[in-house]
Amino acid sequence: MEIQEIVLKQQEFFNTQKTKNLKFRKMYLEKLRDLILENENLLNEAIYKDFGKSKFDTFTTEISFILKDINYYLKNLNALAKPKKVRTNLSNQIGNSKIYSDPLGCVLVIGAWNYPYQLSLSPIIAALAAGNCCILKPSEIAENTMKAMSKIINENFPPEYLYVFEGGIDETTELLKLKFDKIFFTGSTKVGKIIYKAAAEHLTPVTLELGGKSPVIITKDANLEVAAKRIIWGKFLNAGQTCVAPDYLLVEESIQEQFLEMLRNQIKEFKYEPDSEQYTRIINQKNFHRLIKLIDKEKIYFGGNYNEEKLYIEPTILTNIKWEDDVMQEEIFGPILPVILFKSFNQTLNYLIELEKPLSAYLFTNNSEEKEAFTQKLSFGGGCINDVVMHLGNDNLPFGGVGNSGMGNYHGKFGFETFSHQKPVLEKATWGEPNIKYPPYSEKKLSWIKKLL
């Protein structure tokens, strides 16, 4: 079936109003949950083939997020979809005002390869919960996971409601020529600009989940042992191929030797070895060679070894890094951790303010003034104080970027709202209306209107 035909059928199906029924939405969310659980082995095998991700990491960073999202919407869908009554102002009395959450229609979700299940299916789940029809275009870079999702969904869901479209750049280009009611994209800033431009041709609203160089600031007032453990875990999770991973460290000069030693010891303790369960390989040759070029051998503090055949890059810490170094010119998206030293927290913060706004930012300190300055002065998509990455796990927090790191957000109620139109409706009584707004006008009427404002 041609993709144009499927999109047309989805538009026609949406107009039947069936997806607005909450029982209908819950039925298919439950169906998707059951299919994920029934096909967990298939999903594990596919992602292992793509880049060696273990069952443990696949569940904790992919499957668990998807199941949690489904359970959240099953539990909260009635409340989310219920019209919200709001205050009616004096000039609109006698009346009542409500906001209705309307599904947008036919939605296109373009997923990413680094967390191919989570970053494809989590937005799909939010879109279905909001009452939309969906086309999913997973990343072709993780080919086996793309085929696994296609098999599970296309064999069990009506295509006029949910369909997975396989393919690469050419297929995505064809998709973007079609009119959708919403496009949701996760990927690089460069591709995000292409998506945004294509969407503008149809005035299609977009949510762009992009990336950037997410900084981590560690001051002398931090709990260094906790900081080292959490940073190493968050940085080298998925071999650094995480959009919210710490990109580089800013370490106060007075603690550098002590903290660097802690980082090195933590890497050794976690045993990030080739073929180990807790470490994935780099997704492909292209990304492998891109990363190797970023390792300046003269600045290696720890690591630097690699195996091209296994697409393995040892966790690598680089020191004596300057802002103009190659590794600081782009998002690393791999297991390389540059360290920059600083003397003044405030000067460092002021420097970061001048840079592109990152998807995430992190601070390790127990100094309340530093915490306040970090949260109030620095603009970033989301972040943590005294942790990294974990803000993604809270359904009550929106996840999304700002500036070059993206626009729009999702997770929990924010995902429901992302795929909904907030439709305001004012209902007026047909009795008791004053004549003040109607012609003929007079100074007396104007005087009363001014008093009512």
Tab-separated table of C-alpha atoms in Angstrom:
chain	number	residue	atom	x	y	z
A	1	MET	CA	0.000	0.000	0.000
A	2	GLU	CA	1.387	3.418	-0.973
A	3	ILE	CA	2.086	5.823	1.851
A	4	GLN	CA	-0.098	8.511	0.243
A	5	GLU	CA	-3.011	6.060	0.330
A	6	ILE	CA	-2.401	5.231	4.009
A	7	VAL	CA	-2.264	8.899	4.994
A	8	LEU	CA	-5.510	9.523	3.106
A	9	LYS	CA	-7.164	6.551	4.832
A	10	GLN	CA	-5.981	7.848	8.210
A	11	GLN	CA	-7.470	11.252	7.497
A	12	GLU	CA	-10.754	9.625	6.504
A	13	PHE	CA	-10.737	7.370	9.566
A	14	PHE	CA	-10.070	10.275	11.891
A	15	ASN	CA	-13.107	12.049	10.481
A	16	THR	CA	-15.304	9.140	11.559
A	17	GLN	CA	-14.814	10.437	15.156
A	18	LYS	CA	-13.959	6.909	16.411
A	19	THR	CA	-10.605	7.929	17.876
A	20	LYS	CA	-12.308	10.483	20.117
A	21	ASN	CA	-13.908	7.662	22.071
A	22	LEU	CA	-11.887	7.062	25.252
A	23	LYS	CA	-12.702	3.333	25.348
A	24	PHE	CA	-11.336	3.043	21.806
A	25	ARG	CA	-8.085	4.749	22.788
A	26	LYS	CA	-7.649	2.623	25.912
A	27	MET	CA	-8.362	-0.583	23.986
A	28	TYR	CA	-5.498	0.055	21.578
A	29	LEU	CA	-3.118	1.283	24.284
A	30	GLU	CA	-3.734	-1.988	26.121
A	31	LYS	CA	-3.213	-3.874	22.864
A	32	LEU	CA	0.137	-2.159	22.313
A	33	ARG	CA	1.195	-2.903	25.893
A	34	ASP	CA	0.325	-6.576	25.468
A	35	LEU	CA	2.191	-6.776	22.162
A	36	ILE	CA	5.317	-5.222	23.705
A	37	LEU	CA	5.276	-7.769	26.515
A	38	GLU	CA	4.563	-10.699	24.181
A	39	ASN	CA	7.356	-9.692	21.808
A	40	GLU	CA	9.994	-8.662	24.335
A	41	ASN	CA	12.419	-11.333	23.106
A	42	LEU	CA	12.030	-10.140	19.509
A	43	LEU	CA	12.676	-6.555	20.593
A	44	ASN	CA	15.738	-7.603	22.617
A	45	GLU	CA	17.207	-9.589	19.735
A	46	ALA	CA	16.681	-6.777	17.237
A	47	ILE	CA	18.326	-4.066	19.324
A	48	TYR	CA	21.228	-6.373	20.186
A	49	LYS	CA	21.845	-6.894	16.481
A	50	ASP	CA	21.823	-3.147	15.896
A	51	PHE	CA	24.352	-2.110	18.543
A	52	GLY	CA	24.821	-4.750	21.194
A	53	LYS	CA	22.365	-3.438	23.766
A	54	SER	CA	21.772	-5.867	26.631
A	55	LYS	CA	18.403	-7.081	27.921
A	56	PHE	CA	19.027	-5.132	31.114
A	57	ASP	CA	19.660	-1.811	29.358
A	58	THR	CA	16.875	-2.467	26.842
A	59	PHE	CA	14.351	-2.907	29.613
A	60	THR	CA	15.531	-0.076	31.870
A	61	THR	CA	16.044	2.544	29.145
A	62	GLU	CA	13.492	1.473	26.540
A	63	ILE	CA	10.750	-1.027	27.422
A	64	SER	CA	10.124	0.264	30.958
A	65	PHE	CA	9.591	3.805	29.646
A	66	ILE	CA	7.068	2.560	27.098
A	67	LEU	CA	5.133	0.469	29.626
A	68	LYS	CA	5.183	3.322	32.122
A	69	ASP	CA	3.811	5.722	29.499
A	70	ILE	CA	0.977	3.365	28.572
A	71	ASN	CA	0.057	2.770	32.204
A	72	TYR	CA	0.107	6.505	32.889
A	73	TYR	CA	-2.392	7.236	30.119
A	74	LEU	CA	-4.623	4.288	30.992
A	75	LYS	CA	-4.810	5.603	34.545
A	76	ASN	CA	-5.130	9.312	33.764
A	77	LEU	CA	-6.834	9.500	30.366
A	78	ASN	CA	-10.303	10.284	31.708
A	79	ALA	CA	-9.000	13.230	33.716
A	80	LEU	CA	-6.765	14.488	30.904
A	81	ALA	CA	-9.570	14.390	28.327
A	82	LYS	CA	-12.230	15.900	30.566
A	83	PRO	CA	-13.187	19.466	29.540
A	84	LYS	CA	-11.607	21.962	31.946
A	85	LYS	CA	-13.979	24.550	33.344
A	86	VAL	CA	-12.376	27.987	33.706
A	87	ARG	CA	-13.529	31.302	35.133
A	88	THR	CA	-15.801	33.435	32.956
A	89	ASN	CA	-15.070	37.157	33.064
A	90	LEU	CA	-17.648	39.804	33.949
A	91	SER	CA	-18.278	41.011	30.389
A	92	ASN	CA	-19.241	37.458	29.329
A	93	GLN	CA	-21.817	36.878	32.045
A	94	ILE	CA	-24.184	35.093	32.165
A	95	GLY	CA	-22.100	32.248	30.725
A	96	ASN	CA	-19.625	29.452	31.363
A	97	SER	CA	-16.251	28.721	29.789
A	98	LYS	CA	-14.535	25.400	29.108
A	99	ILE	CA	-11.391	24.171	27.404
A	100	TYR	CA	-11.709	20.980	25.351
A	101	SER	CA	-8.678	18.837	24.454
A	102	ASP	CA	-9.214	18.084	20.777
A	103	PRO	CA	-7.028	15.526	18.944
A	104	LEU	CA	-5.138	17.126	16.075
A	105	GLY	CA	-5.782	14.473	13.432
A	106	CYS	CA	-3.151	12.574	11.456
A	107	VAL	CA	0.269	12.707	13.131
A	108	LEU	CA	3.733	11.843	11.811
A	109	VAL	CA	6.353	10.699	14.341
A	110	ILE	CA	9.956	10.409	13.144
A	111	GLY	CA	12.005	8.420	15.648
A	112	ALA	CA	15.701	8.318	16.515
A	113	TRP	CA	18.161	5.429	16.375
A	114	ASN	CA	19.925	5.802	19.735
A	115	TYR	CA	16.896	4.727	21.798
A	116	PRO	CA	14.888	3.332	18.907
A	117	TYR	CA	11.967	1.926	20.902
A	118	GLN	CA	11.567	4.632	23.522
A	119	LEU	CA	12.021	7.612	21.181
A	120	SER	CA	9.647	6.154	18.597
A	121	LEU	CA	6.908	4.607	20.710
A	122	SER	CA	6.695	7.077	23.619
A	123	PRO	CA	5.513	9.929	21.357
A	124	ILE	CA	3.239	7.494	19.508
A	125	ILE	CA	1.637	6.467	22.803
A	126	ALA	CA	1.006	10.107	23.734
A	127	ALA	CA	-0.459	10.799	20.288
A	128	LEU	CA	-2.807	7.789	20.465
A	129	ALA	CA	-3.860	8.707	23.996
A	130	ALA	CA	-4.759	12.176	22.721
A	131	GLY	CA	-7.005	10.590	20.050
A	132	ASN	CA	-4.937	10.875	16.875
A	133	CYS	CA	-4.148	8.571	13.964
A	134	CYS	CA	-0.404	8.020	13.549
A	135	ILE	CA	2.314	7.242	11.049
A	136	LEU	CA	5.581	6.120	12.638
A	137	LYS	CA	8.814	6.475	10.674
A	138	PRO	CA	11.563	4.841	12.783
A	139	SER	CA	15.216	5.536	12.078
A	140	GLU	CA	16.627	3.305	9.348
A	141	ILE	CA	20.073	3.488	11.012
A	142	ALA	CA	18.863	0.970	13.616
A	143	GLU	CA	17.501	-1.285	10.881
A	144	ASN	CA	16.609	-4.350	12.932
A	145	THR	CA	14.607	-2.419	15.501
A	146	MET	CA	12.799	-0.617	12.683
A	147	LYS	CA	11.763	-3.965	11.210
A	148	ALA	CA	10.739	-5.325	14.625
A	149	MET	CA	8.421	-2.378	15.288
A	150	SER	CA	7.038	-2.624	11.774
A	151	LYS	CA	6.245	-6.319	12.220
A	152	ILE	CA	4.603	-5.920	15.630
A	153	ILE	CA	2.474	-2.920	14.719
A	154	ASN	CA	1.620	-3.464	11.067
A	155	GLU	CA	0.502	-7.048	11.682
A	156	ASN	CA	-1.749	-6.085	14.593
A	157	PHE	CA	-3.087	-2.556	14.022
A	158	PRO	CA	-5.362	-1.257	11.262
A	159	PRO	CA	-3.204	0.909	8.958
A	160	GLU	CA	-5.854	3.615	8.896
A	161	TYR	CA	-5.165	4.085	12.624
A	162	LEU	CA	-1.479	3.273	13.208
A	163	TYR	CA	1.152	2.329	10.667
A	164	VAL	CA	4.941	1.953	10.638
A	165	PHE	CA	6.583	3.143	7.442
A	166	GLU	CA	10.020	1.681	6.796
A	167	GLY	CA	12.724	3.298	4.717
A	168	GLY	CA	15.529	5.827	4.641
A	169	ILE	CA	16.090	9.414	3.602
A	170	ASP	CA	14.161	9.095	0.325
A	171	GLU	CA	11.093	7.678	2.066
A	172	THR	CA	11.234	10.344	4.771
A	173	THR	CA	11.478	13.026	2.089
A	174	GLU	CA	8.347	11.670	0.424
A	175	LEU	CA	6.525	11.628	3.754
A	176	LEU	CA	7.399	15.251	4.399
A	177	LYS	CA	5.737	16.295	1.145
A	178	LEU	CA	2.388	15.161	2.541
A	179	LYS	CA	0.134	17.197	4.781
A	180	PHE	CA	-0.040	16.114	8.423
A	181	ASP	CA	-1.750	17.738	11.368
A	182	LYS	CA	1.391	17.407	13.508
A	183	ILE	CA	5.004	16.314	13.011
A	184	PHE	CA	7.082	15.080	15.940
A	185	PHE	CA	10.803	14.607	15.285
A	186	THR	CA	13.681	13.394	17.434
A	187	GLY	CA	17.191	13.782	16.045
A	188	SER	CA	19.891	16.274	15.178
A	189	THR	CA	19.505	20.038	14.917
A	190	LYS	CA	20.639	19.880	11.279
A	191	VAL	CA	17.850	17.485	10.283
A	192	GLY	CA	15.403	19.294	12.560
A	193	LYS	CA	15.769	22.411	10.418
A	194	ILE	CA	14.897	20.358	7.312
A	195	ILE	CA	11.807	18.957	9.064
A	196	TYR	CA	10.740	22.424	10.184
A	197	LYS	CA	11.116	23.861	6.681
A	198	ALA	CA	9.072	21.043	5.126
A	199	ALA	CA	6.352	21.421	7.762
A	200	ALA	CA	6.100	25.147	7.071
A	201	GLU	CA	4.868	24.412	3.532
A	202	HIS	CA	1.649	23.049	5.061
A	203	LEU	CA	1.657	25.228	8.203
A	204	THR	CA	2.009	21.989	10.158
A	205	PRO	CA	2.877	22.405	13.845
A	206	VAL	CA	6.038	20.603	14.939
A	207	THR	CA	7.702	19.335	18.057
A	208	LEU	CA	11.457	19.041	17.618
A	209	GLU	CA	13.481	17.064	20.152
A	210	LEU	CA	17.055	17.875	19.184
A	211	GLY	CA	20.298	18.025	21.163
A	212	GLY	CA	23.363	20.106	21.889
A	213	LYS	CA	26.379	20.136	24.157
A	214	SER	CA	24.998	19.511	27.635
A	215	PRO	CA	27.406	20.821	30.308
A	216	VAL	CA	28.039	19.489	33.807
A	217	ILE	CA	29.421	21.897	36.406
A	218	ILE	CA	31.191	20.431	39.447
A	219	THR	CA	32.176	22.849	42.200
A	220	LYS	CA	34.310	22.359	45.316
A	221	ASP	CA	31.109	22.211	47.398
A	222	ALA	CA	29.876	19.072	45.642
A	223	ASN	CA	29.797	15.559	47.048
A	224	LEU	CA	32.539	14.410	44.686
A	225	GLU	CA	32.130	10.677	45.216
A	226	VAL	CA	28.419	10.790	44.357
A	227	ALA	CA	29.094	13.166	41.455
A	228	ALA	CA	31.707	10.871	39.915
A	229	LYS	CA	29.470	7.793	40.134
A	230	ARG	CA	26.410	9.490	38.658
A	231	ILE	CA	28.301	11.318	35.913
A	232	ILE	CA	30.158	8.220	34.706
A	233	TRP	CA	26.926	6.206	34.640
A	234	GLY	CA	25.018	8.920	32.755
A	235	LYS	CA	27.813	9.705	30.320
A	236	PHE	CA	28.668	6.151	29.276
A	237	LEU	CA	25.129	4.771	29.324
A	238	ASN	CA	24.468	3.551	25.780
A	239	ALA	CA	28.156	4.288	25.047
A	240	GLY	CA	27.434	8.003	25.302
A	241	GLN	CA	24.854	7.848	22.510
A	242	THR	CA	22.246	9.692	24.566
A	243	CYS	CA	20.855	13.123	23.715
A	244	VAL	CA	20.828	14.233	27.366
A	245	ALA	CA	24.175	12.674	28.284
A	246	PRO	CA	26.780	14.914	29.906
A	247	ASP	CA	28.716	16.282	26.945
A	248	TYR	CA	31.594	17.883	28.856
A	249	LEU	CA	32.624	18.664	32.429
A	250	LEU	CA	33.438	22.025	33.956
A	251	VAL	CA	35.471	21.243	37.090
A	252	GLU	CA	36.584	23.763	39.689
A	253	GLU	CA	40.361	23.922	39.536
A	254	SER	CA	40.978	23.261	43.227
A	255	ILE	CA	39.407	19.775	43.064
A	256	GLN	CA	40.650	18.628	39.644
A	257	GLU	CA	43.201	15.995	40.695
A	258	GLN	CA	40.956	14.432	43.319
A	259	PHE	CA	37.918	14.390	41.060
A	260	LEU	CA	39.693	13.088	37.958
A	261	GLU	CA	41.016	10.180	39.998
A	262	MET	CA	37.475	9.431	41.173
A	263	LEU	CA	36.225	9.450	37.591
A	264	ARG	CA	38.941	7.049	36.509
A	265	ASN	CA	38.268	4.671	39.397
A	266	GLN	CA	34.550	4.703	38.673
A	267	ILE	CA	35.085	3.743	35.019
A	268	LYS	CA	37.243	0.830	36.134
A	269	GLU	CA	34.641	-0.288	38.654
A	270	PHE	CA	31.842	-0.299	36.057
A	271	LYS	CA	33.936	-2.532	33.728
A	272	TYR	CA	33.033	-1.003	30.370
A	273	GLU	CA	34.723	-3.710	28.319
A	274	PRO	CA	34.054	-4.968	24.763
A	275	ASP	CA	31.008	-7.256	24.687
A	276	SER	CA	30.153	-6.532	28.341
A	277	GLU	CA	26.480	-6.389	29.274
A	278	GLN	CA	26.756	-2.838	30.597
A	279	TYR	CA	28.267	-1.285	27.479
A	280	THR	CA	26.971	-1.002	23.926
A	281	ARG	CA	28.925	-0.586	20.743
A	282	ILE	CA	28.877	2.430	18.438
A	283	ILE	CA	25.954	2.267	16.025
A	284	ASN	CA	27.952	2.182	12.757
A	285	GLN	CA	31.266	2.818	11.013
A	286	LYS	CA	30.410	6.400	10.146
A	287	ASN	CA	29.837	7.391	13.749
A	288	PHE	CA	32.812	5.327	14.917
A	289	HIS	CA	35.251	7.194	12.664
A	290	ARG	CA	33.689	10.556	13.519
A	291	LEU	CA	34.307	9.890	17.207
A	292	ILE	CA	37.848	8.593	16.805
A	293	LYS	CA	38.795	11.880	15.117
A	294	LEU	CA	37.678	13.758	18.232
A	295	ILE	CA	40.174	11.954	20.484
A	296	ASP	CA	43.334	14.045	20.799
A	297	LYS	CA	45.928	11.489	21.901
A	298	GLU	CA	48.023	14.148	23.641
A	299	LYS	CA	45.087	15.032	25.906
A	300	ILE	CA	44.001	11.549	26.981
A	301	TYR	CA	43.802	11.257	30.770
A	302	PHE	CA	42.146	7.835	30.659
A	303	GLY	CA	41.081	5.411	27.935
A	304	GLY	CA	41.494	6.135	24.245
A	305	ASN	CA	41.616	2.510	23.112
A	306	TYR	CA	39.263	1.225	20.444
A	307	ASN	CA	38.456	-1.794	18.285
A	308	GLU	CA	37.056	-0.977	14.853
A	309	GLU	CA	35.917	-4.528	14.141
A	310	LYS	CA	33.736	-4.520	17.263
A	311	LEU	CA	32.833	-0.816	16.926
A	312	TYR	CA	34.128	-0.425	20.479
A	313	ILE	CA	35.507	2.793	21.918
A	314	GLU	CA	36.799	2.678	25.458
A	315	PRO	CA	35.378	5.328	27.812
A	316	THR	CA	37.789	8.203	27.345
A	317	ILE	CA	38.504	11.253	29.504
A	318	LEU	CA	40.291	14.190	27.895
A	319	THR	CA	41.986	16.916	29.954
A	320	ASN	CA	43.676	20.262	29.233
A	321	ILE	CA	40.738	21.004	26.946
A	322	LYS	CA	40.202	24.479	25.519
A	323	TRP	CA	36.918	25.860	24.176
A	324	GLU	CA	38.369	26.040	20.663
A	325	ASP	CA	39.339	22.322	20.525
A	326	ASP	CA	37.602	20.146	17.896
A	327	VAL	CA	35.838	18.084	20.563
A	328	MET	CA	34.091	21.249	21.776
A	329	GLN	CA	32.684	22.283	18.381
A	330	GLU	CA	29.843	19.766	18.111
A	331	GLU	CA	27.732	17.438	20.231
A	332	ILE	CA	29.942	14.433	20.927
A	333	PHE	CA	27.270	11.720	21.121
A	334	GLY	CA	29.754	9.072	22.132
A	335	PRO	CA	31.997	7.835	24.988
A	336	ILE	CA	34.383	10.798	25.071
A	337	LEU	CA	34.348	13.121	28.086
A	338	PRO	CA	36.294	16.405	27.832
A	339	VAL	CA	37.173	18.229	31.056
A	340	ILE	CA	37.575	21.999	31.258
A	341	LEU	CA	38.829	23.663	34.447
A	342	PHE	CA	37.471	26.885	35.935
A	343	LYS	CA	38.321	29.203	38.826
A	344	SER	CA	35.176	31.315	39.042
A	345	PHE	CA	31.692	29.753	39.109
A	346	ASN	CA	29.977	33.000	38.140
A	347	GLN	CA	32.338	33.677	35.238
A	348	THR	CA	31.782	30.136	33.956
A	349	LEU	CA	28.022	30.537	34.210
A	350	ASN	CA	28.187	33.848	32.341
A	351	TYR	CA	30.213	32.165	29.593
A	352	LEU	CA	27.662	29.361	29.238
A	353	ILE	CA	24.868	31.913	28.899
A	354	GLU	CA	26.506	33.146	25.679
A	355	LEU	CA	26.540	29.663	24.089
A	356	GLU	CA	23.700	27.850	22.298
A	357	LYS	CA	21.042	26.663	24.729
A	358	PRO	CA	21.633	22.952	25.484
A	359	LEU	CA	19.014	20.226	25.759
A	360	SER	CA	20.199	19.520	29.305
A	361	ALA	CA	22.450	21.061	31.934
A	362	TYR	CA	23.688	19.662	35.234
A	363	LEU	CA	25.181	21.065	38.425
A	364	PHE	CA	26.853	19.251	41.314
A	365	THR	CA	27.084	21.385	44.436
A	366	ASN	CA	25.670	21.775	47.941
A	367	ASN	CA	25.994	25.554	47.753
A	368	SER	CA	22.509	27.133	47.738
A	369	GLU	CA	23.693	30.324	46.015
A	370	GLU	CA	25.238	28.309	43.171
A	371	LYS	CA	22.017	26.291	42.799
A	372	GLU	CA	19.971	29.490	42.626
A	373	ALA	CA	22.269	31.100	40.047
A	374	PHE	CA	22.271	27.936	37.907
A	375	THR	CA	18.483	27.643	37.770
A	376	GLN	CA	17.767	31.354	37.387
A	377	LYS	CA	20.467	32.481	34.942
A	378	LEU	CA	21.097	29.541	32.606
A	379	SER	CA	18.605	28.587	29.881
A	380	PHE	CA	18.404	24.883	28.974
A	381	GLY	CA	15.769	22.325	28.045
A	382	GLY	CA	15.807	20.485	31.375
A	383	GLY	CA	18.303	19.220	33.866
A	384	CYS	CA	19.296	18.127	37.353
A	385	ILE	CA	21.101	19.367	40.400
A	386	ASN	CA	23.323	16.635	41.884
A	387	ASP	CA	22.360	14.091	39.240
A	388	VAL	CA	22.330	13.611	35.474
A	389	VAL	CA	19.798	12.215	32.978
A	390	MET	CA	17.276	11.162	35.638
A	391	HIS	CA	14.881	14.076	35.077
A	392	LEU	CA	13.602	12.061	32.092
A	393	GLY	CA	12.147	9.486	34.461
A	394	ASN	CA	9.639	11.850	36.094
A	395	ASP	CA	6.285	11.921	34.266
A	396	ASN	CA	5.417	15.144	36.048
A	397	LEU	CA	8.256	17.018	34.333
A	398	PRO	CA	8.059	18.074	30.673
A	399	PHE	CA	10.888	16.890	28.444
A	400	GLY	CA	11.983	19.084	25.564
A	401	GLY	CA	14.519	21.573	24.296
A	402	VAL	CA	14.804	25.314	23.869
A	403	GLY	CA	16.421	27.316	21.088
A	404	ASN	CA	18.736	25.133	19.003
A	405	SER	CA	18.043	22.139	21.245
A	406	GLY	CA	14.405	21.939	20.189
A	407	MET	CA	10.869	23.198	20.629
A	408	GLY	CA	7.845	21.744	22.361
A	409	ASN	CA	7.859	18.990	24.976
A	410	TYR	CA	6.210	15.745	26.015
A	411	HIS	CA	5.994	13.052	28.765
A	412	GLY	CA	2.933	12.579	30.941
A	413	LYS	CA	0.253	15.245	30.629
A	414	PHE	CA	2.631	17.338	28.523
A	415	GLY	CA	2.645	14.640	25.835
A	416	PHE	CA	-1.141	14.576	25.825
A	417	GLU	CA	-1.209	18.358	25.417
A	418	THR	CA	1.459	18.285	22.684
A	419	PHE	CA	-0.810	16.145	20.503
A	420	SER	CA	-4.002	18.032	21.378
A	421	HIS	CA	-5.542	21.356	20.458
A	422	GLN	CA	-6.809	23.263	23.479
A	423	LYS	CA	-10.194	24.341	22.134
A	424	PRO	CA	-11.910	27.110	24.139
A	425	VAL	CA	-15.718	27.287	24.145
A	426	LEU	CA	-17.868	30.007	25.723
A	427	GLU	CA	-21.545	29.180	26.253
A	428	LYS	CA	-23.842	32.131	26.938
A	429	ALA	CA	-27.302	32.292	28.428
A	430	THR	CA	-29.975	33.890	26.231
A	431	TRP	CA	-31.471	36.006	28.973
A	432	GLY	CA	-30.403	38.850	31.256
A	433	GLU	CA	-28.043	40.546	28.808
A	434	PRO	CA	-27.387	44.300	29.241
A	435	ASN	CA	-27.628	46.570	26.206
A	436	ILE	CA	-24.333	48.289	26.885
A	437	LYS	CA	-22.262	46.857	23.956
A	438	TYR	CA	-24.865	47.436	21.250
A	439	PRO	CA	-25.408	50.535	19.077
A	440	PRO	CA	-26.278	53.293	19.229
A	441	TYR	CA	-23.153	54.225	21.206
A	442	SER	CA	-23.078	56.960	23.843
A	443	GLU	CA	-20.701	58.554	26.298
A	444	LYS	CA	-22.659	56.959	29.136
A	445	LYS	CA	-22.171	53.455	27.660
A	446	LEU	CA	-18.441	54.107	27.173
A	447	SER	CA	-18.162	55.287	30.754
A	448	TRP	CA	-19.751	52.059	32.018
A	449	ILE	CA	-17.473	49.907	29.829
A	450	LYS	CA	-14.389	51.654	31.253
A	451	LYS	CA	-15.619	50.986	34.782
A	452	LEU	CA	-16.146	47.302	34.029
A	453	LEU	CA	-12.605	46.701	32.751
